[in-house]
Amino acid sequence: MDVLAASVAGIEQVRVRLDLEKASMSGIVRLTGILSFGAFMMLTVGCQNQTEQTGQGKVAVVVSTLNNPWFVVLGETAKNRSEANGYAATIFDSQNDTAKEASHFENVIAGGYRAILFNPTDADGSILNAKKAQDAGIPVFCMDREINSTEVTTAQILSDNYSGCVTLGQHFVKVLEEKGRYVEILGLVGDNNTWNRSEGFHSVVDRYPDLKMVAQQSGEFDRAKAMEVMDSLLQSTPDIDAVFCGNDAMAMGAYQALVSAGKEEEVRVFGFDGAADVIISIAEGKIEATMMQFPKRMAEIAADWADRYLNGERDFPSKMPVAVELVTARNVDEYVPYGKEGD
Amino acid sequence: MAKKEIRSFELNQRFVGYLLAVLATGIFFVLYPPFRVVPLEETQSQAQEKSFDASAFAETFWTDRLLGALDSAVDVGKLLAAIRDNSVNARQEFAREFGIGETYYYFVSGTGFVHSVGEGFANISLSKSLDSVEVRLLTANIFGNAIRNGTGLLDVSDFPNSRGFNAISLELNRLVETRVLPSFRNQVETGQAVSFVGCAEIREDTQEMSSLVLVPIVLELLPESE
């Protein structure tokens, strides 16, 4: 039985029992139990932020994790834009877990949502979820993260991570003057963004034989995990000149580890995202560079395309890359967190 | 005494039993390990193996499609005149866009004269007097997606996994480095006439470019008379 239906059933039971047993003490005890069950089930629908339904119906925003401010911006923007387009929107947090994501999709399908704005947890593992929605006649629009099938989504609006990291790699080579030892902290290994970033970076940096990667480890796109990884790497390979991180949360985690080891002045940190704390840190000279993605832009396009789809349009590109831009101390004043000045 | 022997026999029996159990467990885990440590590089290459063969794709694309599409490249003189006249209109008329952003591409052909040769590039003047540089041909490491995106022959929507699409760029760049550049680098001299076809990647924030930077697809040094 899916969670949403269970919570509705729980509430219905409460109503019936209210009529039959309102004078009875044992009924009150039972009522308390049922109420607790209903409340519990509603909470388990979990980590979601529901708004009142409006005339156009409901849109679901399923986000890989809300434990990273970047995805909070992506999810909130998609939700706000959908609401501005006349829909009730709900954010579902998958907590980087495909099983939770699958459960959200079941709820969304059972709950009568009309479209899904989807930030998947896994390029392969999320295909089945999108397929279920498609089979139920619900269009799926991917935001930022790709799934390895264009058959089950209406469109995928994605950052051009590879090109971004070609640019970042060229900047990396320039800053390090073509020589030095560095470590790479990867994102989630099941996510295409992780490898597109890494492969774009290495398509440049590997051409310079005096730039040596001395360690490569996953920090799972997580700040605390990256801090832990960097801490451990600094003990095994202390003599490094730079660290390339697959996202800004990990760049901040790596920087914190470098501060703890007293090495923040000698090791250059490179990130990817354009998150608020990294933009500030670039301006302060703590982080060397990042690539600005545009989460608001991607979320707005996804929400608008969902609206157009629900109004009858069917002609969408399967994939729509969105360019990313290099942010360094030289041009940081042109940018704001998660976008560009004036966006 | 007999009791002691029986007890000792029982202890030995129990010990052998434990030993066999430990051995059996050990053999079981050797045959069916509960987990396996896999290097990240291995998972990465396994994932790539699942995708298509970018090298073979690039090879076929180069021979069967790209070389047959060279006529669709815009003439460099015409393009530069259009840019000088109105860069926004020139972009609308001649550029190829890739997704949403401020980067766009030109697919260009032309003939010029080698103005100067530097590390990783050759500057080209469109006039024989060599009084200006209009084109810079890249002649060393080739990075990025200029050819893949600039020709307009490939569509990202045709590739379910963007990693495969990106790998095409890497392979096309490798073909440029191995097939197009070596003979040119070995023979080029200042003042020589050269015929070229290539792609330029333009970023909106570098509009003040002084010359068109091209990743060459075809480079041919022409005889003196031309």
Coordinates of C-alpha atoms in Angstrom, one line a residue:
Chain A
M1 CA 0.0 0.0 0.0
D2 CA 1.5 3.3 -0.9
V3 CA 2.3 5.8 1.8
L4 CA 0.0 8.6 0.6
A5 CA -3.0 6.3 0.3
A6 CA -2.3 4.8 3.7
S7 CA -2.3 8.3 5.4
V8 CA -5.6 9.2 3.7
A9 CA -7.0 5.8 4.8
G10 CA -5.8 6.6 8.3
I11 CA -7.6 9.9 8.4
E12 CA -10.8 8.3 7.1
Q13 CA -10.7 5.8 9.9
V14 CA -10.4 8.6 12.4
R15 CA -13.6 10.2 11.1
V16 CA -15.6 7.0 11.4
R17 CA -14.3 6.2 14.8
L18 CA -15.1 9.8 16.0
D19 CA -18.8 9.2 15.3
L20 CA -19.0 5.8 16.8
E21 CA -16.9 6.1 19.9
K22 CA -16.8 9.8 20.9
A23 CA -18.2 9.1 24.4
S24 CA -16.1 6.1 25.2
M25 CA -12.8 6.4 27.1
S26 CA -11.4 3.3 25.3
G27 CA -12.4 4.9 22.0
I28 CA -10.3 8.0 22.9
V29 CA -7.3 5.8 23.6
R30 CA -7.8 4.1 20.2
L31 CA -8.4 7.4 18.6
T32 CA -5.1 8.7 19.9
G33 CA -3.4 5.7 18.4
I34 CA -5.1 6.2 15.0
L35 CA -4.4 9.9 15.0
S36 CA -0.7 9.1 15.8
F37 CA -0.7 6.6 12.9
G38 CA -2.2 9.1 10.5
A39 CA 0.2 11.8 11.6
F40 CA 3.1 9.4 11.3
M41 CA 2.1 8.4 7.8
M42 CA 1.7 11.9 6.7
L43 CA 5.2 12.7 8.0
T44 CA 6.6 9.7 6.2
V45 CA 5.5 11.1 2.9
G46 CA 8.4 13.0 4.1
C47 CA 10.5 16.0 3.8
Q48 CA 8.1 17.6 1.5
N49 CA 6.8 21.1 1.3
Q50 CA 3.2 21.1 0.1
T51 CA 1.2 24.1 -1.1
E52 CA -2.5 24.6 -1.7
Q53 CA -3.8 23.1 -5.0
T54 CA -4.7 25.7 -7.6
G55 CA -6.8 25.4 -10.7
Q56 CA -4.2 23.8 -13.1
G57 CA -3.5 20.7 -11.0
K58 CA -0.4 19.5 -9.3
V59 CA 3.3 19.4 -10.3
A60 CA 5.8 17.3 -8.4
V61 CA 9.4 18.4 -8.0
V62 CA 11.5 15.3 -7.1
V63 CA 15.0 16.4 -6.1
S64 CA 18.0 14.1 -5.4
T65 CA 18.9 15.7 -2.1
L66 CA 18.0 18.8 -0.1
N67 CA 21.2 18.4 1.9
N68 CA 23.1 20.6 -0.5
P69 CA 22.0 24.2 -0.9
W70 CA 22.5 24.1 -4.7
F71 CA 19.7 21.5 -5.0
V72 CA 17.5 23.5 -2.6
V73 CA 17.8 26.4 -5.0
L74 CA 17.0 24.1 -8.0
G75 CA 14.0 22.6 -6.2
E76 CA 12.6 25.8 -4.8
T77 CA 12.9 27.6 -8.1
A78 CA 11.1 24.8 -9.9
K79 CA 8.4 24.9 -7.3
N80 CA 8.0 28.7 -7.4
R81 CA 7.9 28.8 -11.1
S82 CA 5.3 26.0 -11.3
E83 CA 3.2 27.9 -8.8
A84 CA 3.6 31.1 -10.8
N85 CA 2.4 29.1 -13.8
G86 CA -0.8 28.2 -11.9
Y87 CA 0.0 24.8 -10.4
A88 CA 0.2 23.5 -6.9
A89 CA 3.8 22.2 -6.5
T90 CA 5.3 19.8 -4.0
I91 CA 9.0 19.1 -3.4
F92 CA 10.1 15.5 -2.7
D93 CA 13.5 14.9 -1.3
S94 CA 15.1 11.6 -2.4
Q95 CA 18.0 11.9 -0.1
N96 CA 20.3 10.5 -2.8
D97 CA 18.5 7.2 -2.4
T98 CA 16.9 5.6 -5.5
A99 CA 14.6 3.5 -3.2
K100 CA 13.2 6.7 -1.6
E101 CA 13.0 8.2 -5.1
A102 CA 11.0 5.2 -6.3
S103 CA 8.6 5.6 -3.3
H104 CA 8.1 9.3 -4.2
F105 CA 7.3 8.3 -7.8
E106 CA 4.6 5.9 -6.5
N107 CA 3.1 8.6 -4.4
V108 CA 3.3 11.1 -7.2
I109 CA 1.5 8.7 -9.6
A110 CA -1.1 7.7 -7.0
G111 CA -1.5 11.4 -6.0
G112 CA -2.7 12.6 -9.4
Y113 CA 0.2 14.9 -10.2
R114 CA 0.2 16.1 -13.8
A115 CA 4.0 16.5 -14.4
I116 CA 7.3 15.7 -12.7
L117 CA 10.3 18.1 -12.6
F118 CA 13.0 15.6 -11.9
N119 CA 16.5 15.8 -10.5
P120 CA 17.5 12.1 -10.5
T121 CA 19.7 10.3 -8.1
D122 CA 21.3 7.9 -10.5
A123 CA 21.7 7.9 -14.3
D124 CA 20.8 4.3 -14.7
G125 CA 19.0 3.6 -11.4
S126 CA 16.4 6.3 -12.0
I127 CA 15.3 5.1 -15.4
L128 CA 12.7 2.7 -14.0
N129 CA 11.1 5.5 -12.0
A130 CA 10.8 7.8 -15.0
K131 CA 9.4 4.8 -17.0
K132 CA 6.7 4.2 -14.4
A133 CA 5.6 7.9 -14.6
Q134 CA 5.7 7.7 -18.4
D135 CA 3.5 4.6 -18.3
A136 CA 1.1 6.5 -16.1
G137 CA 0.9 9.3 -18.7
I138 CA 2.9 11.8 -16.6
P139 CA 5.6 13.8 -18.4
V140 CA 9.0 13.9 -16.8
F141 CA 11.4 16.8 -17.3
C142 CA 14.9 16.2 -16.0
M143 CA 16.8 19.1 -14.4
D144 CA 20.6 19.2 -14.1
R145 CA 21.1 15.5 -13.8
E146 CA 20.7 13.1 -16.7
I147 CA 19.3 9.7 -17.0
N148 CA 20.6 7.3 -19.6
S149 CA 17.4 7.1 -21.6
T150 CA 15.7 9.7 -23.8
E151 CA 12.8 7.3 -24.3
V152 CA 11.3 7.8 -20.8
T153 CA 11.6 11.5 -20.4
T154 CA 10.0 14.3 -22.3
A155 CA 13.1 16.5 -22.1
Q156 CA 16.3 16.7 -20.1
I157 CA 17.7 20.2 -19.3
L158 CA 21.3 19.7 -18.3
S159 CA 24.4 21.7 -17.5
D160 CA 27.1 21.2 -20.1
N161 CA 29.5 19.7 -17.5
Y162 CA 32.0 18.4 -20.0
S163 CA 32.6 21.7 -21.8
G164 CA 32.7 23.4 -18.4
C165 CA 35.4 21.2 -17.2
V166 CA 37.4 21.6 -20.4
T167 CA 37.4 25.3 -19.6
L168 CA 38.2 24.7 -15.9
G169 CA 41.0 22.3 -16.9
Q170 CA 42.6 24.9 -19.1
H171 CA 42.4 27.4 -16.3
F172 CA 43.9 24.8 -13.9
V173 CA 46.8 24.2 -16.2
K174 CA 47.5 27.9 -16.5
V175 CA 47.3 28.5 -12.7
L176 CA 49.6 25.6 -12.0
E177 CA 51.9 26.7 -14.8
E178 CA 51.7 23.2 -16.3
K179 CA 53.3 21.4 -13.4
G180 CA 52.5 20.0 -9.9
R181 CA 50.8 17.3 -8.0
Y182 CA 47.0 17.3 -7.4
V183 CA 44.2 15.2 -6.1
E184 CA 40.7 14.8 -7.5
I185 CA 37.6 14.4 -5.3
L186 CA 34.8 12.9 -7.4
G187 CA 31.1 13.1 -6.9
L188 CA 28.7 10.2 -6.8
V189 CA 30.1 7.4 -9.1
G190 CA 26.6 6.5 -10.4
D191 CA 25.9 10.1 -11.7
N192 CA 26.9 11.1 -15.2
N193 CA 27.7 14.6 -14.1
T194 CA 30.5 13.2 -12.0
W195 CA 32.2 11.6 -15.0
N196 CA 31.4 14.3 -17.5
R197 CA 33.2 16.7 -15.2
S198 CA 36.1 14.4 -14.5
E199 CA 36.5 13.5 -18.2
G200 CA 36.3 17.1 -19.4
F201 CA 38.9 18.1 -16.9
H202 CA 41.2 15.2 -17.8
S203 CA 40.8 15.7 -21.5
V204 CA 42.9 18.8 -20.9
V205 CA 45.0 18.2 -17.8
D206 CA 46.3 14.8 -18.8
R207 CA 48.0 16.3 -21.8
Y208 CA 50.5 17.9 -19.5
P209 CA 52.9 15.2 -18.3
D210 CA 54.2 17.4 -15.4
L211 CA 50.8 17.6 -13.9
K212 CA 50.5 14.4 -11.8
M213 CA 47.2 13.2 -10.2
V214 CA 48.4 11.5 -7.0
A215 CA 45.0 10.5 -5.7
Q216 CA 41.4 10.2 -6.9
Q217 CA 38.6 9.4 -4.5
S218 CA 34.8 9.9 -4.2
G219 CA 33.4 12.5 -1.9
E220 CA 29.9 11.7 -3.0
F221 CA 29.1 15.4 -3.7
D222 CA 29.0 15.9 0.1
R223 CA 30.8 18.5 2.1
A224 CA 31.4 16.4 5.2
K225 CA 32.5 13.4 3.2
A226 CA 34.9 15.5 1.1
M227 CA 36.4 17.0 4.3
E228 CA 37.0 13.5 5.6
V229 CA 38.5 12.3 2.3
M230 CA 40.7 15.4 2.1
D231 CA 41.8 14.9 5.7
S232 CA 42.8 11.4 5.0
L233 CA 44.5 12.2 1.7
L234 CA 46.6 14.9 3.3
Q235 CA 48.0 12.3 5.7
S236 CA 48.9 9.8 3.0
T237 CA 50.0 12.4 0.3
P238 CA 50.7 15.7 2.0
D239 CA 52.8 17.1 -0.8
I240 CA 50.2 18.5 -3.2
D241 CA 49.6 21.7 -5.0
A242 CA 46.0 21.6 -5.9
V243 CA 42.7 19.8 -5.5
F244 CA 40.0 19.5 -8.1
C245 CA 36.5 18.8 -6.6
G246 CA 33.5 17.7 -8.6
N247 CA 31.2 20.2 -6.9
D248 CA 31.4 23.3 -4.6
A249 CA 30.1 21.5 -1.5
M250 CA 33.1 19.2 -1.7
A251 CA 35.4 22.2 -2.5
M252 CA 34.4 23.8 0.7
G253 CA 34.9 20.5 2.6
A254 CA 38.3 20.1 1.1
Y255 CA 39.2 23.7 2.0
Q256 CA 38.1 23.1 5.6
A257 CA 40.4 20.1 5.8
L258 CA 43.3 22.2 4.3
V259 CA 42.6 24.9 6.9
S260 CA 42.8 22.3 9.7
A261 CA 46.1 21.0 8.3
G262 CA 47.4 24.6 7.9
K263 CA 47.8 24.1 4.1
E264 CA 45.2 26.4 2.8
E265 CA 47.8 28.9 1.5
E266 CA 49.8 26.4 -0.5
V267 CA 47.0 24.2 -2.1
R268 CA 44.7 25.7 -4.7
V269 CA 41.1 24.5 -4.6
F270 CA 38.9 24.2 -7.7
G271 CA 35.2 23.5 -7.5
F272 CA 32.1 23.3 -9.8
D273 CA 28.6 24.8 -9.2
G274 CA 28.7 28.5 -8.3
A275 CA 27.4 27.9 -4.8
A276 CA 27.1 30.9 -2.4
D277 CA 30.0 30.1 -0.1
V278 CA 32.3 29.4 -3.0
I279 CA 31.5 32.6 -4.7
I280 CA 32.3 34.5 -1.5
S281 CA 35.4 32.4 -1.0
I282 CA 36.7 33.2 -4.5
A283 CA 36.2 36.9 -3.8
E284 CA 38.1 36.4 -0.5
G285 CA 40.9 34.5 -2.3
K286 CA 40.3 31.2 -0.6
I287 CA 39.1 29.2 -3.5
E288 CA 40.8 29.5 -6.9
A289 CA 37.9 28.9 -9.3
T290 CA 34.5 27.3 -9.9
M291 CA 32.2 26.8 -12.9
M292 CA 28.9 28.7 -12.6
Q293 CA 25.9 26.5 -13.3
F294 CA 22.6 28.1 -13.6
P295 CA 20.1 26.1 -11.4
K296 CA 17.5 28.8 -11.5
R297 CA 17.6 28.9 -15.3
M298 CA 17.3 25.1 -15.6
A299 CA 14.5 24.9 -13.1
E300 CA 12.5 27.7 -14.8
I301 CA 12.9 26.1 -18.3
A302 CA 11.8 22.7 -16.9
A303 CA 8.7 24.3 -15.2
D304 CA 7.8 26.3 -18.3
W305 CA 8.2 23.3 -20.6
A306 CA 6.0 21.2 -18.3
D307 CA 3.4 24.0 -18.5
R308 CA 3.6 24.1 -22.3
Y309 CA 3.3 20.3 -22.4
L310 CA 0.2 20.3 -20.3
N311 CA -1.2 22.9 -22.6
G312 CA -0.8 20.7 -25.6
E313 CA 2.7 21.3 -27.0
R314 CA 4.7 18.2 -27.8
D315 CA 7.8 19.4 -29.7
F316 CA 10.7 19.5 -27.2
P317 CA 14.3 18.5 -27.7
S318 CA 15.2 15.3 -25.8
K319 CA 18.3 17.0 -24.4
M320 CA 18.9 20.7 -23.8
P321 CA 22.5 21.6 -22.6
V322 CA 22.9 24.8 -20.6
A323 CA 26.3 26.4 -20.8
V324 CA 28.4 26.9 -17.6
E325 CA 30.9 29.7 -17.1
L326 CA 34.3 30.0 -15.4
V327 CA 34.3 32.2 -12.2
T328 CA 37.7 33.4 -10.9
A329 CA 38.9 36.3 -8.8
R330 CA 39.1 38.3 -12.1
N331 CA 35.4 38.1 -12.9
V332 CA 33.7 37.1 -9.6
D333 CA 32.0 40.5 -9.3
E334 CA 29.9 39.7 -12.4
Y335 CA 28.3 36.7 -10.6
V336 CA 26.0 36.1 -7.6
P337 CA 25.4 32.8 -6.0
Y338 CA 23.7 30.3 -8.4
G339 CA 23.7 32.8 -11.3
K340 CA 24.8 36.0 -12.9
E341 CA 24.3 39.5 -11.8
G342 CA 21.0 40.6 -13.3
D343 CA 19.6 37.1 -13.8
Chain B
M1 CA 40.7 -42.1 34.3
A2 CA 38.3 -43.4 31.7
K3 CA 36.1 -40.4 32.3
K4 CA 39.1 -38.1 31.7
E5 CA 39.8 -39.8 28.4
I6 CA 36.2 -39.6 27.3
R7 CA 36.3 -35.8 28.1
S8 CA 39.5 -35.4 26.3
F9 CA 38.1 -37.2 23.2
E10 CA 35.0 -35.0 23.4
L11 CA 37.1 -31.9 23.5
N12 CA 39.2 -33.1 20.6
Q13 CA 36.1 -33.9 18.7
R14 CA 34.7 -30.4 19.4
F15 CA 37.9 -28.8 18.4
V16 CA 38.0 -30.7 15.1
G17 CA 34.4 -29.7 14.6
Y18 CA 35.2 -26.0 15.1
L19 CA 38.2 -26.3 12.8
L20 CA 36.1 -27.8 10.1
A21 CA 33.5 -25.1 10.5
V22 CA 36.1 -22.3 10.3
L23 CA 37.6 -24.0 7.2
A24 CA 34.3 -24.4 5.5
T25 CA 33.4 -20.8 6.3
G26 CA 36.7 -19.6 4.9
I27 CA 36.3 -21.7 1.7
F28 CA 32.7 -20.4 1.3
F29 CA 33.9 -16.7 1.5
V30 CA 36.8 -17.3 -0.9
L31 CA 34.4 -18.8 -3.4
Y32 CA 31.5 -16.4 -2.7
P33 CA 33.1 -13.2 -1.4
P34 CA 30.5 -11.0 0.4
F35 CA 32.1 -7.8 -1.1
R36 CA 34.7 -6.9 -3.6
V37 CA 37.0 -3.8 -3.6
V38 CA 37.0 -2.3 -7.1
P39 CA 39.1 0.7 -8.1
L40 CA 37.2 3.8 -9.2
E41 CA 39.0 3.7 -12.6
E42 CA 37.7 0.2 -13.1
T43 CA 34.1 1.2 -12.5
Q44 CA 34.6 4.1 -14.8
S45 CA 36.0 2.0 -17.6
Q46 CA 33.2 -0.6 -17.1
A47 CA 30.6 2.2 -17.4
Q48 CA 32.3 3.4 -20.6
E49 CA 32.4 -0.1 -22.0
K50 CA 28.7 -0.2 -21.7
S51 CA 28.4 2.9 -23.8
F52 CA 29.1 3.0 -27.5
D53 CA 32.5 3.0 -29.3
A54 CA 33.3 6.7 -29.7
S55 CA 36.5 6.1 -31.5
A56 CA 34.8 4.0 -34.2
F57 CA 31.9 6.5 -34.4
A58 CA 34.3 9.4 -34.9
E59 CA 36.2 7.6 -37.6
T60 CA 33.1 6.8 -39.5
F61 CA 31.7 10.3 -38.9
W62 CA 34.9 11.9 -40.2
T63 CA 35.0 9.9 -43.4
D64 CA 31.4 9.5 -44.2
R65 CA 29.8 12.7 -43.1
L66 CA 32.3 15.5 -42.1
L67 CA 34.4 15.4 -45.2
G68 CA 31.3 15.4 -47.3
A69 CA 29.9 18.4 -45.6
L70 CA 32.9 20.8 -46.1
D71 CA 31.0 22.7 -48.8
S72 CA 28.5 23.9 -46.2
A73 CA 31.2 25.9 -44.4
V74 CA 30.8 29.6 -44.8
D75 CA 33.5 31.6 -46.6
V76 CA 35.7 33.3 -44.1
G77 CA 35.8 36.6 -46.0
K78 CA 32.0 36.7 -46.2
L79 CA 31.7 35.8 -42.5
L80 CA 34.2 38.4 -41.3
A81 CA 32.5 41.1 -43.4
A82 CA 29.2 40.1 -41.9
I83 CA 30.6 40.2 -38.3
R84 CA 32.1 43.7 -39.0
D85 CA 28.8 44.9 -40.4
N86 CA 26.6 43.5 -37.6
S87 CA 27.8 40.8 -35.3
V88 CA 24.3 39.9 -34.0
N89 CA 23.0 39.5 -37.5
A90 CA 26.1 37.5 -38.5
R91 CA 25.5 35.2 -35.5
Q92 CA 21.9 34.7 -36.5
E93 CA 22.8 34.0 -40.1
F94 CA 25.9 31.8 -39.8
A95 CA 26.4 30.5 -36.3
R96 CA 25.4 27.2 -34.9
E97 CA 24.1 27.2 -31.3
F98 CA 24.6 24.4 -28.9
G99 CA 21.9 24.4 -26.2
I100 CA 21.3 27.5 -24.1
G101 CA 24.2 29.9 -23.3
E102 CA 26.5 32.5 -24.7
T103 CA 28.8 30.2 -26.7
Y104 CA 28.2 29.6 -30.4
Y105 CA 30.1 28.2 -33.3
Y106 CA 31.1 29.0 -36.9
F107 CA 32.0 26.4 -39.6
V108 CA 34.4 28.3 -41.9
S109 CA 36.5 27.7 -45.0
G110 CA 38.8 29.9 -46.9
T111 CA 42.2 30.6 -48.3
G112 CA 44.9 32.9 -46.9
F113 CA 48.6 33.4 -46.3
V114 CA 50.7 32.4 -43.4
H115 CA 51.5 35.6 -41.5
S116 CA 53.4 34.0 -38.6
V117 CA 53.9 30.7 -36.8
G118 CA 54.0 30.4 -33.1
E119 CA 54.0 27.6 -30.5
G120 CA 50.6 25.9 -31.0
F121 CA 49.3 28.2 -33.7
A122 CA 49.7 29.7 -37.2
N123 CA 48.4 33.2 -37.9
I124 CA 46.7 33.7 -41.2
S125 CA 46.2 36.9 -43.2
L126 CA 43.6 37.0 -45.9
S127 CA 45.7 39.3 -48.0
K128 CA 49.1 38.5 -49.6
S129 CA 50.6 41.6 -48.2
L130 CA 50.3 40.0 -44.7
D131 CA 49.3 43.4 -43.2
S132 CA 46.7 41.9 -40.8
V133 CA 45.8 38.7 -39.1
E134 CA 42.2 37.5 -39.6
V135 CA 42.5 33.9 -38.6
R136 CA 44.4 31.9 -36.1
L137 CA 44.7 28.2 -36.8
L138 CA 45.4 26.0 -33.7
T139 CA 48.2 23.6 -34.4
A140 CA 49.0 21.8 -31.1
N141 CA 46.7 20.2 -28.5
I142 CA 43.1 20.5 -29.5
F143 CA 40.5 20.7 -26.6
G144 CA 36.8 21.2 -26.4
N145 CA 33.8 20.7 -28.7
A146 CA 34.4 23.0 -31.7
I147 CA 34.2 20.4 -34.4
R148 CA 31.4 18.3 -32.8
N149 CA 29.2 21.4 -32.2
G150 CA 30.4 23.7 -35.0
T151 CA 29.5 21.6 -38.0
G152 CA 25.9 21.1 -36.9
L153 CA 26.0 17.5 -38.0
L154 CA 25.5 15.9 -34.6
D155 CA 22.6 16.3 -32.2
V156 CA 23.0 15.7 -28.5
S157 CA 19.4 14.4 -28.4
D158 CA 20.4 11.4 -30.5
F159 CA 22.7 10.2 -27.6
P160 CA 21.0 8.8 -24.5
N161 CA 24.2 9.1 -22.5
S162 CA 26.0 12.4 -22.7
R163 CA 29.3 10.7 -21.8
G164 CA 29.3 9.0 -25.2
F165 CA 28.5 12.3 -26.9
N166 CA 31.4 14.0 -25.1
A167 CA 33.8 11.1 -26.0
I168 CA 33.1 11.9 -29.7
S169 CA 34.7 15.3 -29.1
L170 CA 37.8 13.8 -27.6
E171 CA 38.1 11.4 -30.6
L172 CA 37.5 14.1 -33.2
N173 CA 40.2 16.2 -31.6
R174 CA 42.5 13.2 -31.7
L175 CA 41.9 12.8 -35.4
V176 CA 42.7 16.5 -36.0
E177 CA 46.0 16.1 -34.0
T178 CA 47.0 12.9 -35.8
R179 CA 45.8 13.4 -39.4
V180 CA 45.5 17.1 -40.0
L181 CA 48.3 18.9 -38.0
P182 CA 51.5 16.9 -38.3
S183 CA 52.3 17.5 -42.0
F184 CA 51.2 21.1 -41.8
R185 CA 53.4 21.7 -38.8
N186 CA 56.4 20.1 -40.6
Q187 CA 56.0 22.2 -43.8
V188 CA 54.5 25.5 -42.9
E189 CA 56.5 28.7 -43.5
T190 CA 55.7 32.3 -43.4
G191 CA 54.2 33.7 -46.6
Q192 CA 52.8 30.4 -47.8
A193 CA 49.3 30.2 -49.2
V194 CA 47.0 27.9 -47.3
S195 CA 43.6 26.6 -47.8
F196 CA 41.6 25.7 -44.7
V197 CA 38.3 24.5 -43.3
G198 CA 37.6 24.5 -39.6
C199 CA 35.4 25.4 -36.7
A200 CA 35.5 28.4 -34.4
E201 CA 34.0 28.5 -30.9
I202 CA 33.0 32.0 -29.9
R203 CA 32.1 33.1 -26.4
E204 CA 30.0 36.1 -25.9
D205 CA 32.4 37.5 -23.3
T206 CA 35.4 37.4 -25.7
Q207 CA 33.7 39.4 -28.5
E208 CA 36.7 41.7 -28.7
M209 CA 38.6 38.9 -30.4
S210 CA 41.1 40.2 -32.9
S211 CA 41.0 37.1 -35.0
L212 CA 38.9 34.0 -35.6
V213 CA 40.4 31.0 -33.8
L214 CA 39.9 27.9 -35.8
V215 CA 40.3 24.2 -35.0
P216 CA 41.2 22.9 -38.5
I217 CA 39.6 20.0 -40.2
V218 CA 41.4 20.4 -43.5
L219 CA 44.7 22.2 -44.0
E220 CA 46.4 22.4 -47.4
L221 CA 49.5 24.3 -48.2
L222 CA 49.2 25.6 -51.7
P223 CA 51.8 25.9 -54.4
E224 CA 53.5 29.3 -54.9
S225 CA 51.5 30.2 -58.0
E226 CA 48.3 30.3 -56.1

